[in-house]
JSON list of N, CA and C in Angstrom, two decimals:
[
{"chain": "A", "resi": 738, "resn": "MET", "atom": "N", "xyz": [0.80, -1.20, 0.00]},
{"chain": "A", "resi": 738, "resn": "MET", "atom": "CA", "xyz": [0.00, 0.00, 0.00]},
{"chain": "A", "resi": 738, "resn": "MET", "atom": "C", "xyz": [0.85, 1.27, 0.00]},
{"chain": "A", "resi": 739, "resn": "GLY", "atom": "N", "xyz": [2.05, 1.18, 0.55]},
{"chain": "A", "resi": 739, "resn": "GLY", "atom": "CA", "xyz": [2.94, 2.34, 0.49]},
{"chain": "A", "resi": 739, "resn": "GLY", "atom": "C", "xyz": [2.76, 3.35, 1.61]},
{"chain": "A", "resi": 740, "resn": "ILE", "atom": "N", "xyz": [1.99, 3.01, 2.63]},
{"chain": "A", "resi": 740, "resn": "ILE", "atom": "CA", "xyz": [1.75, 3.96, 3.72]},
{"chain": "A", "resi": 740, "resn": "ILE", "atom": "C", "xyz": [3.04, 4.29, 4.47]},
{"chain": "A", "resi": 741, "resn": "GLY", "atom": "N", "xyz": [3.84, 3.27, 4.77]},
{"chain": "A", "resi": 741, "resn": "GLY", "atom": "CA", "xyz": [5.10, 3.49, 5.48]},
{"chain": "A", "resi": 741, "resn": "GLY", "atom": "C", "xyz": [6.03, 4.40, 4.70]},
{"chain": "A", "resi": 742, "resn": "LYS", "atom": "N", "xyz": [6.14, 4.17, 3.39]},
{"chain": "A", "resi": 742, "resn": "LYS", "atom": "CA", "xyz": [6.99, 5.03, 2.55]},
{"chain": "A", "resi": 742, "resn": "LYS", "atom": "C", "xyz": [6.50, 6.47, 2.56]},
{"chain": "A", "resi": 743, "resn": "LYS", "atom": "N", "xyz": [5.19, 6.65, 2.50]},
{"chain": "A", "resi": 743, "resn": "LYS", "atom": "CA", "xyz": [4.61, 7.99, 2.50]},
{"chain": "A", "resi": 743, "resn": "LYS", "atom": "C", "xyz": [4.89, 8.70, 3.83]},
{"chain": "A", "resi": 744, "resn": "ILE", "atom": "N", "xyz": [4.69, 7.99, 4.93]},
{"chain": "A", "resi": 744, "resn": "ILE", "atom": "CA", "xyz": [4.95, 8.58, 6.25]},
{"chain": "A", "resi": 744, "resn": "ILE", "atom": "C", "xyz": [6.41, 8.99, 6.36]},
{"chain": "A", "resi": 745, "resn": "MET", "atom": "N", "xyz": [7.32, 8.10, 5.96]},
{"chain": "A", "resi": 745, "resn": "MET", "atom": "CA", "xyz": [8.75, 8.43, 6.05]},
{"chain": "A", "resi": 745, "resn": "MET", "atom": "C", "xyz": [9.12, 9.58, 5.14]},
{"chain": "A", "resi": 746, "resn": "SER", "atom": "N", "xyz": [8.53, 9.62, 3.96]},
{"chain": "A", "resi": 746, "resn": "SER", "atom": "CA", "xyz": [8.78, 10.72, 3.03]},
{"chain": "A", "resi": 746, "resn": "SER", "atom": "C", "xyz": [8.35, 12.05, 3.64]},
{"chain": "A", "resi": 747, "resn": "GLU", "atom": "N", "xyz": [7.20, 12.07, 4.28]},
{"chain": "A", "resi": 747, "resn": "GLU", "atom": "CA", "xyz": [6.72, 13.30, 4.93]},
{"chain": "A", "resi": 747, "resn": "GLU", "atom": "C", "xyz": [7.64, 13.70, 6.09]},
{"chain": "A", "resi": 748, "resn": "CYS", "atom": "N", "xyz": [8.10, 12.73, 6.85]},
{"chain": "A", "resi": 748, "resn": "CYS", "atom": "CA", "xyz": [9.03, 13.01, 7.96]},
{"chain": "A", "resi": 748, "resn": "CYS", "atom": "C", "xyz": [10.33, 13.61, 7.42]},
{"chain": "A", "resi": 749, "resn": "GLU", "atom": "N", "xyz": [10.84, 13.03, 6.35]},
{"chain": "A", "resi": 749, "resn": "GLU", "atom": "CA", "xyz": [12.08, 13.51, 5.75]},
{"chain": "A", "resi": 749, "resn": "GLU", "atom": "C", "xyz": [11.92, 14.94, 5.22]},
{"chain": "A", "resi": 750, "resn": "GLU", "atom": "N", "xyz": [10.80, 15.22, 4.58]},
{"chain": "A", "resi": 750, "resn": "GLU", "atom": "CA", "xyz": [10.56, 16.57, 4.07]},
{"chain": "A", "resi": 750, "resn": "GLU", "atom": "C", "xyz": [10.44, 17.57, 5.21]},
{"chain": "A", "resi": 751, "resn": "TRP", "atom": "N", "xyz": [9.76, 17.21, 6.27]},
{"chain": "A", "resi": 751, "resn": "TRP", "atom": "CA", "xyz": [9.65, 18.08, 7.44]},
{"chain": "A", "resi": 751, "resn": "TRP", "atom": "C", "xyz": [11.04, 18.38, 8.00]},
{"chain": "A", "resi": 752, "resn": "ALA", "atom": "N", "xyz": [11.87, 17.33, 8.10]},
{"chain": "A", "resi": 752, "resn": "ALA", "atom": "CA", "xyz": [13.21, 17.51, 8.63]},
{"chain": "A", "resi": 752, "resn": "ALA", "atom": "C", "xyz": [14.03, 18.45, 7.74]},
{"chain": "A", "resi": 753, "resn": "ARG", "atom": "N", "xyz": [13.95, 18.28, 6.42]},
{"chain": "A", "resi": 753, "resn": "ARG", "atom": "CA", "xyz": [14.67, 19.17, 5.49]},
{"chain": "A", "resi": 753, "resn": "ARG", "atom": "C", "xyz": [14.23, 20.62, 5.67]},
{"chain": "A", "resi": 754, "resn": "VAL", "atom": "N", "xyz": [12.93, 20.84, 5.68]},
{"chain": "A", "resi": 754, "resn": "VAL", "atom": "CA", "xyz": [12.38, 22.19, 5.80]},
{"chain": "A", "resi": 754, "resn": "VAL", "atom": "C", "xyz": [12.81, 22.84, 7.11]},
{"chain": "A", "resi": 755, "resn": "ASN", "atom": "N", "xyz": [12.97, 22.05, 8.14]},
{"chain": "A", "resi": 755, "resn": "ASN", "atom": "CA", "xyz": [13.32, 22.57, 9.45]},
{"chain": "A", "resi": 755, "resn": "ASN", "atom": "C", "xyz": [14.81, 22.53, 9.75]},
{"chain": "A", "resi": 756, "resn": "GLY", "atom": "N", "xyz": [15.63, 22.32, 8.72]},
{"chain": "A", "resi": 756, "resn": "GLY", "atom": "CA", "xyz": [17.07, 22.45, 8.85]},
{"chain": "A", "resi": 756, "resn": "GLY", "atom": "C", "xyz": [17.84, 21.25, 9.35]},
{"chain": "A", "resi": 757, "resn": "PHE", "atom": "N", "xyz": [17.19, 20.10, 9.43]},
{"chain": "A", "resi": 757, "resn": "PHE", "atom": "CA", "xyz": [17.91, 18.89, 9.84]},
{"chain": "A", "resi": 757, "resn": "PHE", "atom": "C", "xyz": [18.62, 18.30, 8.64]},
{"chain": "A", "resi": 758, "resn": "ASN", "atom": "N", "xyz": [19.79, 17.72, 8.86]},
{"chain": "A", "resi": 758, "resn": "ASN", "atom": "CA", "xyz": [20.52, 17.12, 7.73]},
{"chain": "A", "resi": 758, "resn": "ASN", "atom": "C", "xyz": [20.52, 15.60, 7.77]},
{"chain": "A", "resi": 759, "resn": "SER", "atom": "N", "xyz": [19.84, 15.01, 8.75]},
{"chain": "A", "resi": 759, "resn": "SER", "atom": "CA", "xyz": [19.74, 13.55, 8.79]},
{"chain": "A", "resi": 759, "resn": "SER", "atom": "C", "xyz": [18.58, 13.14, 9.69]},
{"chain": "A", "resi": 760, "resn": "ILE", "atom": "N", "xyz": [18.21, 11.88, 9.55]},
{"chain": "A", "resi": 760, "resn": "ILE", "atom": "CA", "xyz": [17.18, 11.27, 10.41]},
{"chain": "A", "resi": 760, "resn": "ILE", "atom": "C", "xyz": [17.76, 9.96, 10.92]},
{"chain": "A", "resi": 761, "resn": "ARG", "atom": "N", "xyz": [17.56, 9.69, 12.19]},
{"chain": "A", "resi": 761, "resn": "ARG", "atom": "CA", "xyz": [17.97, 8.41, 12.77]},
{"chain": "A", "resi": 761, "resn": "ARG", "atom": "C", "xyz": [16.72, 7.68, 13.23]},
{"chain": "A", "resi": 762, "resn": "VAL", "atom": "N", "xyz": [16.62, 6.42, 12.86]},
{"chain": "A", "resi": 762, "resn": "VAL", "atom": "CA", "xyz": [15.49, 5.58, 13.24]},
{"chain": "A", "resi": 762, "resn": "VAL", "atom": "C", "xyz": [16.02, 4.46, 14.11]},
{"chain": "A", "resi": 763, "resn": "ARG", "atom": "N", "xyz": [15.38, 4.21, 15.21]},
{"chain": "A", "resi": 763, "resn": "ARG", "atom": "CA", "xyz": [15.74, 3.09, 16.07]},
{"chain": "A", "resi": 763, "resn": "ARG", "atom": "C", "xyz": [14.69, 2.00, 15.88]},
{"chain": "A", "resi": 764, "resn": "CYS", "atom": "N", "xyz": [15.16, 0.77, 15.81]},
{"chain": "A", "resi": 764, "resn": "CYS", "atom": "CA", "xyz": [14.26, -0.33, 15.52]},
{"chain": "A", "resi": 764, "resn": "CYS", "atom": "C", "xyz": [14.72, -1.56, 16.30]},
{"chain": "A", "resi": 765, "resn": "ASN", "atom": "N", "xyz": [13.80, -2.26, 16.91]},
{"chain": "A", "resi": 765, "resn": "ASN", "atom": "CA", "xyz": [14.12, -3.46, 17.66]},
{"chain": "A", "resi": 765, "resn": "ASN", "atom": "C", "xyz": [14.89, -4.44, 16.77]},
{"chain": "A", "resi": 766, "resn": "GLY", "atom": "N", "xyz": [15.94, -5.04, 17.31]},
{"chain": "A", "resi": 766, "resn": "GLY", "atom": "CA", "xyz": [16.78, -5.95, 16.57]},
{"chain": "A", "resi": 766, "resn": "GLY", "atom": "C", "xyz": [16.07, -7.17, 15.99]},
{"chain": "A", "resi": 767, "resn": "LYS", "atom": "N", "xyz": [14.92, -7.51, 16.54]},
{"chain": "A", "resi": 767, "resn": "LYS", "atom": "CA", "xyz": [14.17, -8.67, 16.07]},
{"chain": "A", "resi": 767, "resn": "LYS", "atom": "C", "xyz": [13.25, -8.36, 14.89]},
{"chain": "A", "resi": 768, "resn": "ARG", "atom": "N", "xyz": [13.07, -7.09, 14.57]},
{"chain": "A", "resi": 768, "resn": "ARG", "atom": "CA", "xyz": [12.10, -6.69, 13.54]},
{"chain": "A", "resi": 768, "resn": "ARG", "atom": "C", "xyz": [12.75, -6.67, 12.15]},
{"chain": "A", "resi": 769, "resn": "GLU", "atom": "N", "xyz": [13.08, -7.84, 11.67]},
{"chain": "A", "resi": 769, "resn": "GLU", "atom": "CA", "xyz": [13.83, -7.95, 10.41]},
{"chain": "A", "resi": 769, "resn": "GLU", "atom": "C", "xyz": [13.09, -7.38, 9.22]},
{"chain": "A", "resi": 770, "resn": "SER", "atom": "N", "xyz": [11.77, -7.48, 9.18]},
{"chain": "A", "resi": 770, "resn": "SER", "atom": "CA", "xyz": [11.04, -6.91, 8.06]},
{"chain": "A", "resi": 770, "resn": "SER", "atom": "C", "xyz": [11.13, -5.38, 8.08]},
{"chain": "A", "resi": 771, "resn": "ALA", "atom": "N", "xyz": [11.14, -4.81, 9.26]},
{"chain": "A", "resi": 771, "resn": "ALA", "atom": "CA", "xyz": [11.32, -3.35, 9.36]},
{"chain": "A", "resi": 771, "resn": "ALA", "atom": "C", "xyz": [12.72, -2.96, 8.90]},
{"chain": "A", "resi": 772, "resn": "HIS", "atom": "N", "xyz": [13.71, -3.76, 9.24]},
{"chain": "A", "resi": 772, "resn": "HIS", "atom": "CA", "xyz": [15.09, -3.48, 8.80]},
{"chain": "A", "resi": 772, "resn": "HIS", "atom": "C", "xyz": [15.15, -3.45, 7.27]},
{"chain": "A", "resi": 773, "resn": "ARG", "atom": "N", "xyz": [14.53, -4.43, 6.64]},
{"chain": "A", "resi": 773, "resn": "ARG", "atom": "CA", "xyz": [14.51, -4.48, 5.17]},
{"chain": "A", "resi": 773, "resn": "ARG", "atom": "C", "xyz": [13.80, -3.26, 4.60]},
{"chain": "A", "resi": 774, "resn": "PHE", "atom": "N", "xyz": [12.71, -2.84, 5.24]},
{"chain": "A", "resi": 774, "resn": "PHE", "atom": "CA", "xyz": [11.97, -1.66, 4.79]},
{"chain": "A", "resi": 774, "resn": "PHE", "atom": "C", "xyz": [12.86, -0.43, 4.80]},
{"chain": "A", "resi": 775, "resn": "TYR", "atom": "N", "xyz": [13.53, -0.17, 5.91]},
{"chain": "A", "resi": 775, "resn": "TYR", "atom": "CA", "xyz": [14.38, 1.03, 6.01]},
{"chain": "A", "resi": 775, "resn": "TYR", "atom": "C", "xyz": [15.52, 0.99, 4.99]},
{"chain": "A", "resi": 776, "resn": "ILE", "atom": "N", "xyz": [16.12, -0.16, 4.80]},
{"chain": "A", "resi": 776, "resn": "ILE", "atom": "CA", "xyz": [17.18, -0.28, 3.80]},
{"chain": "A", "resi": 776, "resn": "ILE", "atom": "C", "xyz": [16.62, -0.01, 2.41]},
{"chain": "A", "resi": 777, "resn": "ALA", "atom": "N", "xyz": [15.43, -0.52, 2.12]},
{"chain": "A", "resi": 777, "resn": "ALA", "atom": "CA", "xyz": [14.82, -0.35, 0.80]},
{"chain": "A", "resi": 777, "resn": "ALA", "atom": "C", "xyz": [14.52, 1.12, 0.48]},
{"chain": "A", "resi": 778, "resn": "ILE", "atom": "N", "xyz": [14.28, 1.94, 1.51]},
{"chain": "A", "resi": 778, "resn": "ILE", "atom": "CA", "xyz": [13.99, 3.34, 1.25]},
{"chain": "A", "resi": 778, "resn": "ILE", "atom": "C", "xyz": [15.21, 4.24, 1.45]},
{"chain": "A", "resi": 779, "resn": "GLY", "atom": "N", "xyz": [16.39, 3.62, 1.53]},
{"chain": "A", "resi": 779, "resn": "GLY", "atom": "CA", "xyz": [17.62, 4.39, 1.50]},
{"chain": "A", "resi": 779, "resn": "GLY", "atom": "C", "xyz": [18.35, 4.60, 2.80]},
{"chain": "A", "resi": 780, "resn": "TYR", "atom": "N", "xyz": [17.88, 4.01, 3.89]},
{"chain": "A", "resi": 780, "resn": "TYR", "atom": "CA", "xyz": [18.57, 4.15, 5.16]},
{"chain": "A", "resi": 780, "resn": "TYR", "atom": "C", "xyz": [19.70, 3.12, 5.24]},
{"chain": "A", "resi": 781, "resn": "GLU", "atom": "N", "xyz": [20.73, 3.46, 6.00]},
{"chain": "A", "resi": 781, "resn": "GLU", "atom": "CA", "xyz": [21.87, 2.56, 6.17]},
{"chain": "A", "resi": 781, "resn": "GLU", "atom": "C", "xyz": [22.00, 2.16, 7.63]},
{"chain": "A", "resi": 782, "resn": "GLU", "atom": "N", "xyz": [22.28, 0.89, 7.86]},
{"chain": "A", "resi": 782, "resn": "GLU", "atom": "CA", "xyz": [22.49, 0.42, 9.23]},
{"chain": "A", "resi": 782, "resn": "GLU", "atom": "C", "xyz": [23.81, 0.98, 9.74]},
{"chain": "A", "resi": 783, "resn": "ARG", "atom": "N", "xyz": [23.78, 1.62, 10.89]},
{"chain": "A", "resi": 783, "resn": "ARG", "atom": "CA", "xyz": [24.98, 2.25, 11.44]},
{"chain": "A", "resi": 783, "resn": "ARG", "atom": "C", "xyz": [25.58, 1.49, 12.62]},
{"chain": "A", "resi": 784, "resn": "LYS", "atom": "N", "xyz": [24.73, 0.91, 13.44]},
{"chain": "A", "resi": 784, "resn": "LYS", "atom": "CA", "xyz": [25.28, 0.17, 14.57]},
{"chain": "A", "resi": 784, "resn": "LYS", "atom": "C", "xyz": [24.26, -0.82, 15.09]},
{"chain": "A", "resi": 785, "resn": "TRP", "atom": "N", "xyz": [24.71, -1.74, 15.89]},
{"chain": "A", "resi": 785, "resn": "TRP", "atom": "CA", "xyz": [23.88, -2.76, 16.50]},
{"chain": "A", "resi": 785, "resn": "TRP", "atom": "C", "xyz": [24.06, -2.65, 18.00]},
{"chain": "A", "resi": 786, "resn": "GLN", "atom": "N", "xyz": [22.97, -2.64, 18.73]},
{"chain": "A", "resi": 786, "resn": "GLN", "atom": "CA", "xyz": [23.05, -2.48, 20.18]},
{"chain": "A", "resi": 786, "resn": "GLN", "atom": "C", "xyz": [22.34, -3.62, 20.89]},
{"chain": "A", "resi": 787, "resn": "LYS", "atom": "N", "xyz": [22.78, -3.86, 22.08]},
{"chain": "A", "resi": 787, "resn": "LYS", "atom": "CA", "xyz": [22.06, -4.72, 23.00]},
{"chain": "A", "resi": 787, "resn": "LYS", "atom": "C", "xyz": [21.78, -3.88, 24.23]},
{"chain": "A", "resi": 788, "resn": "VAL", "atom": "N", "xyz": [20.69, -4.17, 24.89]},
{"chain": "A", "resi": 788, "resn": "VAL", "atom": "CA", "xyz": [20.30, -3.43, 26.09]},
{"chain": "A", "resi": 788, "resn": "VAL", "atom": "C", "xyz": [20.31, -4.41, 27.25]},
{"chain": "A", "resi": 789, "resn": "PHE", "atom": "N", "xyz": [20.93, -4.00, 28.35]},
{"chain": "A", "resi": 789, "resn": "PHE", "atom": "CA", "xyz": [21.02, -4.86, 29.53]},
{"chain": "A", "resi": 789, "resn": "PHE", "atom": "C", "xyz": [20.29, -4.20, 30.70]},
{"chain": "A", "resi": 790, "resn": "ASP", "atom": "N", "xyz": [19.50, -4.98, 31.41]},
{"chain": "A", "resi": 790, "resn": "ASP", "atom": "CA", "xyz": [18.79, -4.53, 32.60]},
{"chain": "A", "resi": 790, "resn": "ASP", "atom": "C", "xyz": [19.18, -5.41, 33.77]},
{"chain": "A", "resi": 791, "resn": "LYS", "atom": "N", "xyz": [19.10, -4.85, 34.93]},
{"chain": "A", "resi": 791, "resn": "LYS", "atom": "CA", "xyz": [19.27, -5.62, 36.16]},
{"chain": "A", "resi": 791, "resn": "LYS", "atom": "C", "xyz": [18.17, -5.20, 37.13]},
{"chain": "A", "resi": 792, "resn": "ARG", "atom": "N", "xyz": [17.30, -6.13, 37.48]},
{"chain": "A", "resi": 792, "resn": "ARG", "atom": "CA", "xyz": [16.23, -5.81, 38.43]},
{"chain": "A", "resi": 792, "resn": "ARG", "atom": "C", "xyz": [16.81, -5.74, 39.82]},
{"chain": "A", "resi": 793, "resn": "LEU", "atom": "N", "xyz": [16.50, -4.68, 40.51]},
{"chain": "A", "resi": 793, "resn": "LEU", "atom": "CA", "xyz": [17.02, -4.49, 41.87]},
{"chain": "A", "resi": 793, "resn": "LEU", "atom": "C", "xyz": [16.02, -4.91, 42.93]},
{"chain": "A", "resi": 794, "resn": "PHE", "atom": "N", "xyz": [14.75, -4.82, 42.58]},
{"chain": "A", "resi": 794, "resn": "PHE", "atom": "CA", "xyz": [13.70, -5.21, 43.52]},
{"chain": "A", "resi": 794, "resn": "PHE", "atom": "C", "xyz": [12.74, -6.16, 42.81]},
{"chain": "A", "resi": 795, "resn": "ILE", "atom": "N", "xyz": [12.28, -7.14, 43.53]},
{"chain": "A", "resi": 795, "resn": "ILE", "atom": "CA", "xyz": [11.35, -8.12, 42.95]},
{"chain": "A", "resi": 795, "resn": "ILE", "atom": "C", "xyz": [9.96, -7.88, 43.49]}
]
């Protein structure tokens, strides 16, 4: 349907008009279809992160 592409295009245009020179998108490492989507519309993977938590109270 192209809704995601349209939304991202509008975000990018807003950023350009408002003086931003880049956009960073964060995406859960398990969302492989989203990763493919962002690559398909011209985004590049920059880094891979893991998040660590430690519960102090149960």
